[in-house]
Amino acid sequence: MNRRGNHNIHGSTWSYSVPHHEEPVCFACLVECLEDDDVVMVKKRPALAETLHLIHLKNFIDDLQRNVEIAVHFSFVVLDLIENTESSFASNAVEVLLKLLSKMDSGELLESILDHIQEKMLHTENPKDSLPLIVLLGRLVKVFSPVSGILCHNYEPILQRMINGLSQPDEDVQSNTVFLFVYTFVGPWETIVPLAVQQALAQEVVCLLHTAKTPYLLRNLMALLKNLISSSDLTQMLMTLDLNNLTLLTSLKKLIINKDSDLQRSALYVLSCILSSGIEEYRNTVLNSDIIEFMFEALHSQIPDQQKFVLDCVESLCHSDLFYMKCHAVYGLESLLYALESLLGRRNSELCSTAFSILATILTRQPSSVPLFINSATLTSCLQLIGQGIQQQHPQVFLASLWSLAAVIRKTHLLLPIPFEELEKILQIMLDKLSKAELSSSSLIFRKKASHNRMEEYPKQDPMESALRIYVACIQLLEECWDDPLTCTTTYVSQDSQPTETSIQQFKEFIVNSCLDKMLPLVMKIVDRGDNYMLCQCLQKLLLELYRTDSTKCSQVLVQMTSEGLLSTIINRREEVVEMDTETQFLLQLCHVLHEEDTPEIPFPEWVHKAIPDLKYSLADYHQLITPHISEDLRNLYIFLLYHMCKLDDIPLSGQEILHIINNSVGSQFSPVQLSPLTKRQIVFLWAFAVSLLQNNIQSNNPAGALALRTVAEEPPSDWYTHHSAFLYWVFLDTEVCHKAGPQIIDSWLAGITSTCVIDSNGLMENLEENYHLFEMFANADFTEAFMMTLLSTLTEVASLSSEILRHCLEKVIEMDSSDDFVLCVRAKGRQLLQDVFLREDKSLNEDHLYNTMSIFLMTFNIPLVKLEGRDLKLFYHVSKWLCEEEVDRYPELTEMFLRLIILYIEASDSLSSSVSLMMIQNVRLLRSFEKLLHTHNPDNVAGLTYGIISYLMEFSAQTGQENNSNPCVTISIPLHPLEKRLKASSPIMQHCFLQVLATSFQCKFMNPLFKFLNVGRFNPDLNCPFSSSDITSIFCYLQQFLVHECLKTKQTALHCLQAVVNYLSYTDLKLYDDLLTHPWNTAVMEVMVQMTDDDAESIATTFNMLQFIFDSNTGHQIITESPELMQIVSRFLNEQKDNTVAKPLQHQCSHLIQKIIPEQYKQQYRTLGVQSSSNPHDIINVHK
């Protein structure tokens, strides 16, 4: 099969071993077979396949390289086969020829083949006959890219011949010819392909696009057209070519209408490439044609590429004014929204971003005279899609959606009635998205993603900047619609119902509140970073619009934002300002707000208006402010701004820099007339502020300091005080100002606190302590004395707050058991203030001042008085005089304080007690006042304290022998009934003091020349006693209950009273005496009292005294010794106390009690147990235990 009959003459030169063949294959025999016309095609096909096998052999190719003429001959044979055989065989022959060219890589061989093809084609009249060669050339150009250059340079007649053949109606020839040119026009073809060929081919392409029928030809034409439009010159020719109303656009329109999606995409792609050049002439040509209508229809496709090409076209066209003049925006909007909905559903972020950008441009550029939305359904759909876009996670989609939202918020776009509710929902979505985002990083991502944006109206922006523009648009919409009733809706209500807010009113409330509560705090976080000044300018525009909408709320926010650094940011970045008018207007408005918030009583200065345009120095350039060339108005303006920044705790400069500025403003030769009252007020504050910052470490010779001190010492606080902690620290740090104006400054500071806080609110004291460090300040005696002067403030709220603060600090000092200096200082100053109050002529505020000061003064007795001072006696005199006044019942709380003070003076020391008690006994009016307090319906505390004082006076009179005075100057009646009411009183003071007076009464056997008891004569053994036997029994029972009282002082007093009662009965009624001592409760009381004794010296001593009292009585001794259980409890208690270090001072008494508790009958019992009688009672107790 592989050898012919004459094979022997070929020899073995061209025979090669081929895989899967037993015998070598002879190349010469194969060639003869292929060129022999007598051999049928069926036999030639295997021969052609064998040659392809040979071409893969390296030794075969090497032989051909050495014998190129054989390769050329073989190529001509193959070419003849390509021309004269059926298409299937021809295609195999083409593959063999291409493989041969590829393996040999011979320019001579390629040139021979091209020469042969050219000769054939030029001598062939019918292009149809040259089709196989055209196919071969197309394959050559596609496989071997250099062939295109060779054809253009050396074989232009072939190209011209093929272009001429395009005019023939045979679409096979046309398709393969176009295929060849598709791969010819690649690379830098503009410099390779002859211009005549380019132009001729361009015309033929336009014609063929219009006449072509087969898809193959159309696809090849579109592929060639894509290459042709890469040339600007050819594009210009194609766009201007008009062959009897046959243009490129008409041809493209035909393809866009075509149902073949591939051809549609190709046509749209070509059109998008043409429009992407940005040449206005091309855009106008497209817009003046009707192709754009079919482009919008193509948006209804679900193919992403097709949608992308259409959107690219529309994005280029929508920037032209002609687009809107031709109403293309109106006609294409629904298609755009349909495509956007489809893209959002498929989450195609890139195309969604492009679609939203187009929508934003259309909404922005659409003339107000031409409505864009023809019905509410379209508008609703648009708003819903924008809302969906804002919810997307892709940053560029989110940002483009914000642009669309900002653009749609126009009265001309939003059909009546305005859908405020829908806008509110979208804005809420936006706010939630911004709130959740990590703005410090997300905004940077957004800006990076936005770098590829192609919209002219929307350069790179932070999402927050777009959000600000949206709010500005909303406020402007409110202004346009506010007076138009057709723009809003109202919910229907009955006539009897309260009127409800309209939709526009609700929307306004939402805009204002959301802007203040959410939007502005988010923006300030970015502004503080200082990396986006355009955002700061957008913020200023929004605040200006917001102020016109709701000045009250906006004023509060402006003050807050100033404290967060907005004002200092604006001043420090004045050089970067683009829109100076906007910033100047905003600064002026901000100055108005800050001035009205601070000093509304002072007219707004005119020099602010004059100086703001000249505001050019940043705060870092403060040294420029002290140069002579700066105007007075501008200097005052900088002081004005610096004052408000420091007042709101936005500290832009150091303390030393502030001093430089204000010292320079005052000048070394200060004259008060040189400064306006407002500027002087602000300089005083800045001085105090700088002193606080520098901790008073300042040099002497400060003109501003001299001005400040003179002002605060000579002028009323209303002229110079600004509520700020700096003034408080100034008083603390500067002794001179503390002495000269400390009380006035602290009074003004407290007044400022009371105007902003509720005195009784929870946490106020802790807040003051935490924020102002008052506890540390009170370590300074001068500051403490100045602060205490505010207890006498003419403002009731200030005096009350001052008292609360001092009380809080005293409690803290007492709890911490810290230095006594503060307490003693408060006591001395409090005593002085009380005397001043008593001595002053104006009595209008006496009681309030007395109450506040006395409450503080009493707390200082945590440290007892050591010795009597004359000032204490003077104070006692004033207190006694006040208690003698008839209006004492009107002030029960103050009366209680004075009674407490008298008791403290009585208990203070022996000398003081004698002096005070003697003065009271000799003061008849005071004694009558005490009697009145006992007989009238006063609070239990007041009556109880009065009983306490009476008990001390009864003791004093007994000690000094007053009971022997037969002619007393006055006799005071003491009511002791009803007993139960007083002994069961809810007030511990009443219980304790009433027990005191009972004990004293029983001790003196109800006989005292100064006091007489009511209801006497009821006790036969002693007619002076006001109690009956049942009363005494009741008192005894109550005293037993008080012995187990939680209050140790009440327990001690009850024991003292019990001893007095028992002692009294031992002289007056022995029967009742025995009955009470054998009362069944005694055992239980003793048992409970012993077991409830606290582990402290006073409590143990009280129990010891009770045991001593019981043991001293035979009956009481018998009660304990006859009860084994009680005996064991008491024995265990005494045994525990003998080793108790707390009870060490009571060891003698403990030993004495142990001896008392061991009766003789128990000693015998212990002996029977083998225990020798011991003289040491402790040993006996241990055995019993």
Short mmCIF file of N, CA and C in Angstrom, two decimals, residues 472-554:
data_model
loop_
_atom_site.label_atom_id
_atom_site.label_comp_id
_atom_site.label_asym_id
_atom_site.label_seq_id
_atom_site.Cartn_x
_atom_site.Cartn_y
_atom_site.Cartn_z
N VAL A 472 -28.54 66.93 53.29
CA VAL A 472 -28.73 68.29 52.78
C VAL A 472 -29.89 68.33 51.78
N ALA A 473 -29.94 67.33 50.90
CA ALA A 473 -31.04 67.26 49.93
C ALA A 473 -32.39 67.09 50.64
N CYS A 474 -32.43 66.31 51.70
CA CYS A 474 -33.68 66.12 52.44
C CYS A 474 -34.14 67.42 53.07
N ILE A 475 -33.22 68.16 53.65
CA ILE A 475 -33.60 69.44 54.28
C ILE A 475 -34.08 70.43 53.23
N GLN A 476 -33.40 70.47 52.10
CA GLN A 476 -33.85 71.36 51.02
C GLN A 476 -35.22 70.94 50.50
N LEU A 477 -35.48 69.64 50.45
CA LEU A 477 -36.80 69.15 50.05
C LEU A 477 -37.86 69.60 51.05
N LEU A 478 -37.54 69.56 52.34
CA LEU A 478 -38.48 70.02 53.35
C LEU A 478 -38.80 71.50 53.17
N GLU A 479 -37.79 72.29 52.86
CA GLU A 479 -38.02 73.73 52.66
C GLU A 479 -38.91 73.98 51.46
N GLU A 480 -38.73 73.20 50.39
CA GLU A 480 -39.55 73.38 49.19
C GLU A 480 -40.99 72.96 49.43
N CYS A 481 -41.19 71.94 50.23
CA CYS A 481 -42.52 71.35 50.36
C CYS A 481 -43.29 71.82 51.58
N TRP A 482 -42.66 72.55 52.48
CA TRP A 482 -43.27 72.83 53.77
C TRP A 482 -44.61 73.57 53.65
N ASP A 483 -44.67 74.53 52.77
CA ASP A 483 -45.89 75.33 52.63
C ASP A 483 -46.82 74.83 51.54
N ASP A 484 -46.52 73.67 50.99
CA ASP A 484 -47.35 73.11 49.93
C ASP A 484 -48.15 71.94 50.48
N PRO A 485 -49.44 72.10 50.71
CA PRO A 485 -50.23 71.00 51.32
C PRO A 485 -50.37 69.79 50.43
N LEU A 486 -50.13 69.94 49.13
CA LEU A 486 -50.28 68.81 48.22
C LEU A 486 -49.12 67.81 48.32
N THR A 487 -48.05 68.23 48.96
CA THR A 487 -46.87 67.36 48.99
C THR A 487 -46.90 66.34 50.11
N CYS A 488 -47.84 66.45 51.06
CA CYS A 488 -47.83 65.56 52.20
C CYS A 488 -49.20 64.93 52.40
N THR A 489 -49.24 63.91 53.24
CA THR A 489 -50.48 63.21 53.55
C THR A 489 -50.72 63.27 55.04
N THR A 490 -51.99 63.11 55.42
CA THR A 490 -52.37 63.11 56.83
C THR A 490 -53.25 61.91 57.08
N THR A 491 -52.99 61.20 58.15
CA THR A 491 -53.82 60.06 58.51
C THR A 491 -55.19 60.54 58.93
N TYR A 492 -56.24 59.86 58.43
CA TYR A 492 -57.60 60.28 58.75
C TYR A 492 -57.92 60.01 60.22
N VAL A 493 -58.46 61.02 60.89
CA VAL A 493 -58.90 60.87 62.28
C VAL A 493 -60.26 61.53 62.40
N SER A 494 -61.00 61.15 63.43
CA SER A 494 -62.31 61.75 63.66
C SER A 494 -62.16 63.18 64.15
N GLN A 495 -63.25 63.91 64.13
CA GLN A 495 -63.20 65.31 64.52
C GLN A 495 -62.88 65.48 66.00
N ASP A 496 -63.27 64.50 66.81
CA ASP A 496 -63.05 64.62 68.25
C ASP A 496 -61.63 64.24 68.65
N SER A 497 -60.87 63.64 67.74
CA SER A 497 -59.53 63.19 68.08
C SER A 497 -58.54 64.34 68.02
N GLN A 498 -57.40 64.10 68.65
CA GLN A 498 -56.33 65.08 68.59
C GLN A 498 -55.73 65.09 67.18
N PRO A 499 -55.38 66.26 66.67
CA PRO A 499 -54.78 66.32 65.32
C PRO A 499 -53.44 65.60 65.31
N THR A 500 -53.21 64.87 64.24
CA THR A 500 -51.95 64.13 64.11
C THR A 500 -51.01 64.88 63.19
N GLU A 501 -49.74 64.49 63.29
CA GLU A 501 -48.74 65.13 62.44
C GLU A 501 -48.89 64.67 61.01
N THR A 502 -48.64 65.57 60.08
CA THR A 502 -48.64 65.20 58.67
C THR A 502 -47.37 64.45 58.35
N SER A 503 -47.34 63.85 57.16
CA SER A 503 -46.16 63.07 56.78
C SER A 503 -44.91 63.93 56.70
N ILE A 504 -45.06 65.19 56.27
CA ILE A 504 -43.89 66.05 56.17
C ILE A 504 -43.40 66.46 57.55
N GLN A 505 -44.33 66.62 58.51
CA GLN A 505 -43.91 66.94 59.87
C GLN A 505 -43.18 65.76 60.50
N GLN A 506 -43.69 64.58 60.27
CA GLN A 506 -43.02 63.39 60.78
C GLN A 506 -41.64 63.22 60.15
N PHE A 507 -41.56 63.50 58.85
CA PHE A 507 -40.28 63.38 58.15
C PHE A 507 -39.28 64.41 58.67
N LYS A 508 -39.74 65.61 58.94
CA LYS A 508 -38.85 66.63 59.49
C LYS A 508 -38.32 66.20 60.84
N GLU A 509 -39.19 65.68 61.68
CA GLU A 509 -38.75 65.23 63.00
C GLU A 509 -37.74 64.10 62.88
N PHE A 510 -37.98 63.20 61.94
CA PHE A 510 -37.03 62.11 61.74
C PHE A 510 -35.68 62.64 61.25
N ILE A 511 -35.70 63.54 60.30
CA ILE A 511 -34.45 64.07 59.74
C ILE A 511 -33.65 64.78 60.82
N VAL A 512 -34.30 65.62 61.59
CA VAL A 512 -33.59 66.38 62.62
C VAL A 512 -33.03 65.45 63.68
N ASN A 513 -33.85 64.55 64.19
CA ASN A 513 -33.41 63.67 65.28
C ASN A 513 -32.34 62.69 64.83
N SER A 514 -32.54 62.08 63.67
CA SER A 514 -31.55 61.10 63.21
C SER A 514 -30.23 61.78 62.86
N CYS A 515 -30.33 62.98 62.34
CA CYS A 515 -29.11 63.71 62.01
C CYS A 515 -28.31 64.06 63.27
N LEU A 516 -29.03 64.52 64.28
CA LEU A 516 -28.35 64.93 65.51
C LEU A 516 -27.86 63.73 66.31
N ASP A 517 -28.67 62.68 66.37
CA ASP A 517 -28.36 61.55 67.24
C ASP A 517 -27.42 60.54 66.61
N LYS A 518 -27.49 60.36 65.30
CA LYS A 518 -26.72 59.29 64.65
C LYS A 518 -25.73 59.81 63.62
N MET A 519 -26.21 60.66 62.74
CA MET A 519 -25.38 61.05 61.61
C MET A 519 -24.16 61.85 62.05
N LEU A 520 -24.40 62.90 62.81
CA LEU A 520 -23.29 63.79 63.17
C LEU A 520 -22.23 63.09 64.03
N PRO A 521 -22.61 62.25 65.01
CA PRO A 521 -21.54 61.54 65.74
C PRO A 521 -20.67 60.66 64.85
N LEU A 522 -21.28 60.02 63.85
CA LEU A 522 -20.49 59.20 62.94
C LEU A 522 -19.53 60.05 62.12
N VAL A 523 -20.02 61.20 61.67
CA VAL A 523 -19.19 62.07 60.84
C VAL A 523 -18.01 62.60 61.65
N MET A 524 -18.27 62.98 62.90
CA MET A 524 -17.21 63.58 63.70
C MET A 524 -16.06 62.61 63.93
N LYS A 525 -16.34 61.32 63.96
CA LYS A 525 -15.26 60.34 64.12
C LYS A 525 -14.28 60.42 62.95
N ILE A 526 -14.82 60.65 61.75
CA ILE A 526 -13.95 60.74 60.57
C ILE A 526 -13.27 62.11 60.51
N VAL A 527 -14.01 63.16 60.86
CA VAL A 527 -13.44 64.51 60.85
C VAL A 527 -12.28 64.59 61.82
N ASP A 528 -12.40 63.92 62.96
CA ASP A 528 -11.33 63.95 63.95
C ASP A 528 -10.05 63.35 63.42
N ARG A 529 -10.16 62.40 62.48
CA ARG A 529 -8.94 61.81 61.91
C ARG A 529 -8.23 62.78 60.97
N GLY A 530 -8.98 63.75 60.45
CA GLY A 530 -8.39 64.80 59.65
C GLY A 530 -7.93 64.40 58.28
N ASP A 531 -8.45 63.28 57.73
CA ASP A 531 -7.98 62.83 56.43
C ASP A 531 -8.98 63.09 55.31
N ASN A 532 -9.99 63.87 55.58
CA ASN A 532 -11.01 64.13 54.56
C ASN A 532 -11.62 65.50 54.81
N TYR A 533 -11.00 66.53 54.26
CA TYR A 533 -11.51 67.87 54.53
C TYR A 533 -12.78 68.17 53.75
N MET A 534 -12.97 67.51 52.61
CA MET A 534 -14.22 67.69 51.87
C MET A 534 -15.40 67.25 52.72
N LEU A 535 -15.19 66.22 53.50
CA LEU A 535 -16.25 65.78 54.40
C LEU A 535 -16.58 66.87 55.41
N CYS A 536 -15.56 67.56 55.86
CA CYS A 536 -15.79 68.66 56.81
C CYS A 536 -16.61 69.77 56.17
N GLN A 537 -16.36 70.06 54.92
CA GLN A 537 -17.15 71.10 54.24
C GLN A 537 -18.59 70.65 54.01
N CYS A 538 -18.77 69.38 53.67
CA CYS A 538 -20.15 68.86 53.54
C CYS A 538 -20.87 68.95 54.88
N LEU A 539 -20.14 68.68 55.93
CA LEU A 539 -20.73 68.77 57.26
C LEU A 539 -21.17 70.20 57.55
N GLN A 540 -20.38 71.16 57.16
CA GLN A 540 -20.75 72.56 57.39
C GLN A 540 -22.02 72.93 56.63
N LYS A 541 -22.13 72.47 55.39
CA LYS A 541 -23.34 72.75 54.63
C LYS A 541 -24.57 72.15 55.30
N LEU A 542 -24.41 70.90 55.76
CA LEU A 542 -25.53 70.25 56.42
C LEU A 542 -25.94 70.99 57.69
N LEU A 543 -24.98 71.41 58.47
CA LEU A 543 -25.30 72.11 59.71
C LEU A 543 -25.97 73.45 59.44
N LEU A 544 -25.55 74.12 58.39
CA LEU A 544 -26.22 75.38 58.04
C LEU A 544 -27.67 75.13 57.65
N GLU A 545 -27.90 74.10 56.85
CA GLU A 545 -29.28 73.77 56.46
C GLU A 545 -30.08 73.31 57.69
N LEU A 546 -29.45 72.54 58.53
CA LEU A 546 -30.15 72.03 59.71
C LEU A 546 -30.50 73.16 60.67
N TYR A 547 -29.63 74.13 60.78
CA TYR A 547 -29.91 75.26 61.68
C TYR A 547 -31.13 76.03 61.21
N ARG A 548 -31.28 76.18 59.91
CA ARG A 548 -32.45 76.88 59.40
C ARG A 548 -33.73 76.07 59.61
N THR A 549 -33.57 74.75 59.74
CA THR A 549 -34.74 73.89 59.95
C THR A 549 -35.15 73.83 61.41
N ASP A 550 -34.19 73.64 62.31
CA ASP A 550 -34.49 73.54 63.74
C ASP A 550 -33.32 74.17 64.50
N SER A 551 -33.41 75.46 64.73
CA SER A 551 -32.29 76.19 65.32
C SER A 551 -32.02 75.77 66.76
N THR A 552 -33.07 75.41 67.51
CA THR A 552 -32.89 75.09 68.93
C THR A 552 -32.05 73.83 69.10
N LYS A 553 -32.48 72.76 68.47
CA LYS A 553 -31.74 71.50 68.60
C LYS A 553 -30.36 71.60 67.97
N CYS A 554 -30.29 72.28 66.84
CA CYS A 554 -29.00 72.38 66.16
C CYS A 554 -28.00 73.18 67.00
#
